[in-house]
mmCIF file of N, CA and C in Angstrom:
data_model
loop_
_atom_site.group_PDB
_atom_site.id
_atom_site.type_symbol
_atom_site.label_atom_id
_atom_site.label_comp_id
_atom_site.label_asym_id
_atom_site.label_seq_id
_atom_site.Cartn_x
_atom_site.Cartn_y
_atom_site.Cartn_z
ATOM 1 N N MET A 597 -95.633 -2.698 79.673
ATOM 2 C CA MET A 597 -94.925 -1.659 80.265
ATOM 3 C C MET A 597 -95.577 -1.022 81.534
ATOM 4 N N PRO A 598 -94.689 -0.440 82.325
ATOM 5 C CA PRO A 598 -95.601 0.231 83.488
ATOM 6 C C PRO A 598 -96.409 1.198 83.193
ATOM 7 N N VAL A 599 -97.313 1.302 83.587
ATOM 8 C CA VAL A 599 -98.543 2.363 83.034
ATOM 9 C C VAL A 599 -98.426 3.536 83.642
ATOM 10 N N HIS A 600 -97.379 3.873 84.534
ATOM 11 C CA HIS A 600 -97.402 5.034 85.486
ATOM 12 C C HIS A 600 -96.446 5.857 84.723
ATOM 13 N N LEU A 601 -95.704 5.094 83.877
ATOM 14 C CA LEU A 601 -94.371 6.196 83.303
ATOM 15 C C LEU A 601 -95.006 7.142 81.843
ATOM 16 N N SER A 602 -94.410 8.127 81.838
ATOM 17 C CA SER A 602 -94.857 8.850 80.941
ATOM 18 C C SER A 602 -94.410 8.316 79.122
ATOM 19 N N PRO A 603 -94.995 8.630 78.244
ATOM 20 C CA PRO A 603 -94.349 7.894 76.859
ATOM 21 C C PRO A 603 -92.757 8.222 76.690
ATOM 22 N N GLU A 604 -92.481 9.331 76.975
ATOM 23 C CA GLU A 604 -91.316 10.070 76.741
ATOM 24 C C GLU A 604 -90.050 8.761 77.896
ATOM 25 N N ASP A 605 -90.807 8.720 79.272
ATOM 26 C CA ASP A 605 -89.699 7.671 79.991
ATOM 27 C C ASP A 605 -90.108 6.250 79.705
ATOM 28 N N GLN A 606 -91.086 6.002 78.945
ATOM 29 C CA GLN A 606 -91.143 4.427 78.518
ATOM 30 C C GLN A 606 -89.883 4.465 77.430
ATOM 31 N N ALA A 607 -89.915 5.539 76.490
ATOM 32 C CA ALA A 607 -89.001 5.481 75.049
ATOM 33 C C ALA A 607 -87.409 5.395 75.842
ATOM 34 N N LEU A 608 -87.265 6.288 77.006
ATOM 35 C CA LEU A 608 -85.948 6.283 77.626
ATOM 36 C C LEU A 608 -85.530 4.939 78.184
ATOM 37 N N LEU A 609 -86.488 4.591 78.919
ATOM 38 C CA LEU A 609 -86.162 3.179 79.594
ATOM 39 C C LEU A 609 -86.039 2.232 78.525
ATOM 40 N N ARG A 610 -86.668 2.170 77.266
ATOM 41 C CA ARG A 610 -86.434 1.226 76.186
ATOM 42 C C ARG A 610 -84.892 1.180 75.798
ATOM 43 N N ALA A 611 -84.839 2.765 75.399
ATOM 44 C CA ALA A 611 -83.198 2.922 74.990
ATOM 45 C C ALA A 611 -82.362 2.456 75.808
ATOM 46 N N VAL A 612 -82.502 2.753 77.141
ATOM 47 C CA VAL A 612 -81.304 2.205 77.702
ATOM 48 C C VAL A 612 -81.018 0.753 78.003
ATOM 49 N N LEU A 613 -82.252 -0.115 77.759
ATOM 50 C CA LEU A 613 -82.160 -1.446 78.175
ATOM 51 C C LEU A 613 -81.662 -1.877 76.624
ATOM 52 N N ARG A 614 -82.094 -1.356 75.599
ATOM 53 C CA ARG A 614 -82.002 -1.959 74.186
ATOM 54 C C ARG A 614 -80.316 -1.866 74.435
ATOM 55 N N ARG A 615 -79.676 -0.665 74.794
ATOM 56 C CA ARG A 615 -78.058 -0.583 74.421
ATOM 57 C C ARG A 615 -77.381 -1.349 75.463
ATOM 58 N N ARG A 616 -77.766 -1.474 76.974
ATOM 59 C CA ARG A 616 -77.236 -1.958 78.003
ATOM 60 C C ARG A 616 -77.483 -3.217 78.105
ATOM 61 N N GLN A 617 -78.618 -3.759 78.086
ATOM 62 C CA GLN A 617 -79.158 -5.094 78.960
ATOM 63 C C GLN A 617 -80.184 -5.382 77.877
ATOM 64 N N PRO A 618 -79.951 -5.588 76.782
ATOM 65 C CA PRO A 618 -81.193 -5.944 75.668
ATOM 66 C C PRO A 618 -81.899 -7.371 76.242
ATOM 67 N N SER A 619 -81.395 -8.008 77.169
ATOM 68 C CA SER A 619 -82.129 -9.572 77.172
ATOM 69 C C SER A 619 -83.155 -8.999 78.539
ATOM 70 N N SER A 620 -83.364 -7.800 78.902
ATOM 71 C CA SER A 620 -84.331 -7.238 79.959
ATOM 72 C C SER A 620 -85.454 -6.594 79.390
ATOM 73 N N LEU A 621 -85.379 -6.549 77.842
ATOM 74 C CA LEU A 621 -86.486 -5.674 77.463
ATOM 75 C C LEU A 621 -87.861 -6.196 77.378
ATOM 76 N N TRP A 622 -87.773 -8.150 77.492
ATOM 77 C CA TRP A 622 -89.115 -8.571 77.651
ATOM 78 C C TRP A 622 -89.791 -8.208 79.214
ATOM 79 N N LEU A 623 -88.898 -7.720 79.989
ATOM 80 C CA LEU A 623 -89.573 -7.550 81.407
ATOM 81 C C LEU A 623 -90.339 -6.173 81.254
ATOM 82 N N ILE A 624 -90.559 -5.268 80.472
ATOM 83 C CA ILE A 624 -91.049 -4.436 80.391
ATOM 84 C C ILE A 624 -92.280 -4.337 79.291
ATOM 85 N N GLY A 625 -91.890 -5.435 78.419
ATOM 86 C CA GLY A 625 -92.902 -5.440 77.352
ATOM 87 C C GLY A 625 -94.646 -5.866 77.643
ATOM 88 N N ASP A 626 -95.397 -5.876 76.729
ATOM 89 C CA ASP A 626 -96.721 -6.042 77.204
ATOM 90 C C ASP A 626 -96.857 -7.356 77.046
ATOM 91 N N MET A 627 -95.981 -8.395 76.604
ATOM 92 C CA MET A 627 -96.313 -9.833 76.659
ATOM 93 C C MET A 627 -96.275 -10.358 78.068
ATOM 94 N N ASP A 628 -95.788 -9.835 79.009
ATOM 95 C CA ASP A 628 -95.838 -10.467 80.442
ATOM 96 C C ASP A 628 -96.268 -9.506 81.219
ATOM 97 N N PRO A 629 -97.772 -9.790 81.583
ATOM 98 C CA PRO A 629 -98.485 -8.875 82.686
ATOM 99 C C PRO A 629 -97.968 -9.117 84.059
ATOM 100 N N ARG A 630 -97.224 -10.058 84.399
ATOM 101 C CA ARG A 630 -97.138 -10.299 85.859
ATOM 102 C C ARG A 630 -96.028 -9.139 86.400
ATOM 103 N N PRO A 631 -96.133 -8.905 87.537
ATOM 104 C CA PRO A 631 -95.416 -8.041 88.264
ATOM 105 C C PRO A 631 -93.903 -8.381 88.131
ATOM 106 N N LEU A 632 -93.024 -7.288 88.193
ATOM 107 C CA LEU A 632 -91.647 -7.584 88.329
ATOM 108 C C LEU A 632 -91.158 -8.068 89.650
ATOM 109 N N THR A 633 -90.242 -8.998 89.581
ATOM 110 C CA THR A 633 -89.792 -9.477 90.813
ATOM 111 C C THR A 633 -88.762 -8.441 91.356
ATOM 112 N N PRO A 634 -88.541 -8.562 92.928
ATOM 113 C CA PRO A 634 -87.591 -7.704 93.692
ATOM 114 C C PRO A 634 -85.945 -7.781 92.563
ATOM 115 N N ALA A 635 -85.887 -8.975 91.960
ATOM 116 C CA ALA A 635 -84.306 -9.038 91.414
ATOM 117 C C ALA A 635 -84.539 -8.520 90.165
ATOM 118 N N GLN A 636 -85.666 -8.620 89.541
ATOM 119 C CA GLN A 636 -85.937 -8.011 88.201
ATOM 120 C C GLN A 636 -86.023 -6.542 88.169
ATOM 121 N N ARG A 637 -86.648 -6.032 89.217
ATOM 122 C CA ARG A 637 -86.418 -4.549 89.385
ATOM 123 C C ARG A 637 -85.268 -4.167 89.780
ATOM 124 N N ASP A 638 -84.367 -4.844 90.675
ATOM 125 C CA ASP A 638 -82.788 -4.122 90.873
ATOM 126 C C ASP A 638 -82.360 -4.372 89.702
ATOM 127 N N SER A 639 -82.357 -5.196 88.950
ATOM 128 C CA SER A 639 -81.843 -5.476 87.985
ATOM 129 C C SER A 639 -81.832 -4.059 86.813
ATOM 130 N N ILE A 640 -82.958 -4.144 86.700
ATOM 131 C CA ILE A 640 -83.357 -2.535 85.957
ATOM 132 C C ILE A 640 -82.879 -1.377 86.399
ATOM 133 N N GLN A 641 -83.101 -1.241 87.758
ATOM 134 C CA GLN A 641 -82.142 -0.113 88.445
ATOM 135 C C GLN A 641 -81.038 0.082 88.483
ATOM 136 N N CYS A 642 -80.357 -0.825 88.499
ATOM 137 C CA CYS A 642 -78.466 -0.856 88.370
ATOM 138 C C CYS A 642 -78.461 -0.573 86.751
ATOM 139 N N VAL A 643 -79.014 -0.710 85.970
ATOM 140 C CA VAL A 643 -78.565 -0.618 84.683
ATOM 141 C C VAL A 643 -79.030 0.942 84.277
ATOM 142 N N LEU A 644 -79.949 1.493 84.816
ATOM 143 C CA LEU A 644 -80.435 2.703 84.908
ATOM 144 C C LEU A 644 -79.497 3.727 85.533
ATOM 145 N N ALA A 645 -79.331 3.125 86.956
ATOM 146 C CA ALA A 645 -77.994 3.890 87.649
ATOM 147 C C ALA A 645 -76.849 3.937 86.862
ATOM 148 N N ASP A 646 -76.583 3.048 86.378
ATOM 149 C CA ASP A 646 -75.020 2.831 85.668
ATOM 150 C C ASP A 646 -75.131 3.846 84.635
ATOM 151 N N GLU A 647 -76.286 4.012 83.862
ATOM 152 C CA GLU A 647 -76.545 4.938 82.592
ATOM 153 C C GLU A 647 -76.191 6.347 83.243
ATOM 154 N N LEU A 648 -76.845 6.373 84.175
ATOM 155 C CA LEU A 648 -76.460 8.032 84.996
ATOM 156 C C LEU A 648 -75.485 8.426 85.513
ATOM 157 N N ARG A 649 -74.490 7.115 85.921
ATOM 158 C CA ARG A 649 -73.050 7.662 86.080
ATOM 159 C C ARG A 649 -72.518 7.938 85.267
ATOM 160 N N GLU A 650 -72.519 7.026 84.091
ATOM 161 C CA GLU A 650 -71.826 7.514 82.820
ATOM 162 C C GLU A 650 -72.085 8.973 82.253
ATOM 163 N N THR A 651 -73.499 9.037 82.110
ATOM 164 C CA THR A 651 -74.190 10.284 81.251
ATOM 165 C C THR A 651 -73.710 11.792 82.291
ATOM 166 N N GLY A 652 -73.759 11.535 83.541
ATOM 167 C CA GLY A 652 -73.649 12.663 84.351
ATOM 168 C C GLY A 652 -75.042 13.108 85.144
ATOM 169 N N HIS A 653 -74.772 13.439 86.257
ATOM 170 C CA HIS A 653 -75.817 13.966 86.796
ATOM 171 C C HIS A 653 -76.285 15.380 86.300
ATOM 172 N N ALA A 654 -75.454 16.246 85.752
ATOM 173 C CA ALA A 654 -75.941 17.230 84.572
ATOM 174 C C ALA A 654 -76.488 17.036 83.505
ATOM 175 N N SER A 655 -76.452 16.116 82.864
ATOM 176 C CA SER A 655 -76.802 15.630 81.725
ATOM 177 C C SER A 655 -78.313 16.221 81.416
ATOM 178 N N GLU A 656 -78.902 15.804 80.275
ATOM 179 C CA GLU A 656 -80.212 16.499 80.104
ATOM 180 C C GLU A 656 -81.144 15.371 80.112
ATOM 181 N N GLN A 657 -80.725 13.997 80.386
ATOM 182 C CA GLN A 657 -81.413 12.716 80.584
ATOM 183 C C GLN A 657 -81.338 12.670 82.456
ATOM 184 N N ALA A 658 -80.510 13.660 82.811
ATOM 185 C CA ALA A 658 -80.385 13.106 84.578
ATOM 186 C C ALA A 658 -81.624 13.105 85.213
ATOM 187 N N PRO A 659 -82.675 13.916 85.067
ATOM 188 C CA PRO A 659 -83.865 14.239 85.811
ATOM 189 C C PRO A 659 -84.708 12.708 85.315
ATOM 190 N N ALA A 660 -85.114 12.470 84.014
ATOM 191 C CA ALA A 660 -85.586 11.247 83.418
ATOM 192 C C ALA A 660 -85.068 10.053 84.005
ATOM 193 N N LEU A 661 -83.818 9.921 84.213
ATOM 194 C CA LEU A 661 -83.400 8.608 84.450
ATOM 195 C C LEU A 661 -83.332 8.445 86.221
ATOM 196 N N LYS A 662 -83.422 9.497 86.911
ATOM 197 C CA LYS A 662 -83.546 9.839 88.283
ATOM 198 C C LYS A 662 -85.071 9.387 88.642
ATOM 199 N N LYS A 663 -85.837 9.564 87.766
ATOM 200 C CA LYS A 663 -87.648 9.566 87.942
ATOM 201 C C LYS A 663 -87.404 7.680 87.852
ATOM 202 N N LEU A 664 -86.955 7.315 86.768
ATOM 203 C CA LEU A 664 -87.260 5.640 86.401
ATOM 204 C C LEU A 664 -86.358 5.081 87.907
ATOM 205 N N ILE A 665 -85.201 5.361 88.083
ATOM 206 C CA ILE A 665 -84.409 4.719 89.317
ATOM 207 C C ILE A 665 -85.246 4.563 90.399
ATOM 208 N N ALA A 666 -86.190 5.834 90.452
ATOM 209 C CA ALA A 666 -87.003 5.702 91.928
ATOM 210 C C ALA A 666 -87.934 4.999 91.593
ATOM 211 N N PHE A 667 -88.514 4.869 90.350
ATOM 212 C CA PHE A 667 -89.998 4.097 89.955
ATOM 213 C C PHE A 667 -89.596 2.875 90.257
ATOM 214 N N PHE A 668 -88.421 2.380 89.896
ATOM 215 C CA PHE A 668 -87.872 1.077 90.076
ATOM 216 C C PHE A 668 -87.981 0.262 91.238
ATOM 217 N N GLY A 669 -87.544 1.588 92.106
ATOM 218 C CA GLY A 669 -86.961 1.236 93.354
ATOM 219 C C GLY A 669 -87.947 0.875 94.401
ATOM 220 N N HIS A 670 -89.301 1.254 93.982
ATOM 221 C CA HIS A 670 -90.657 1.053 94.826
ATOM 222 C C HIS A 670 -91.466 0.354 94.236
ATOM 223 N N PRO A 671 -91.643 -0.924 94.775
ATOM 224 C CA PRO A 671 -92.688 -1.803 94.204
ATOM 225 C C PRO A 671 -94.029 -1.327 94.532
#
C-alpha cells in the first residue's frame, strides 16, 4: 500500500477497488513491493474517476477521491 496515503484514504481506495475492479486489489497490497507501472496507475486512476463521476463532485467522498486520483496521476 502506498505509504503516503492516510488510513482513511487507503480504506476508501480498497473499498472502491473491491467494488469496481477486484482484480486490481493486489496492486495496492503489501505482497508486491514493486512500484506500479504507468498502465497500472492509469487503471486505478480511471476506476477512481468513474467512482467520482457516479457519486458526484459534491458528495462527501469527493475530496478524498480527488486526492486519490491526483496521487495515482503522479508517479
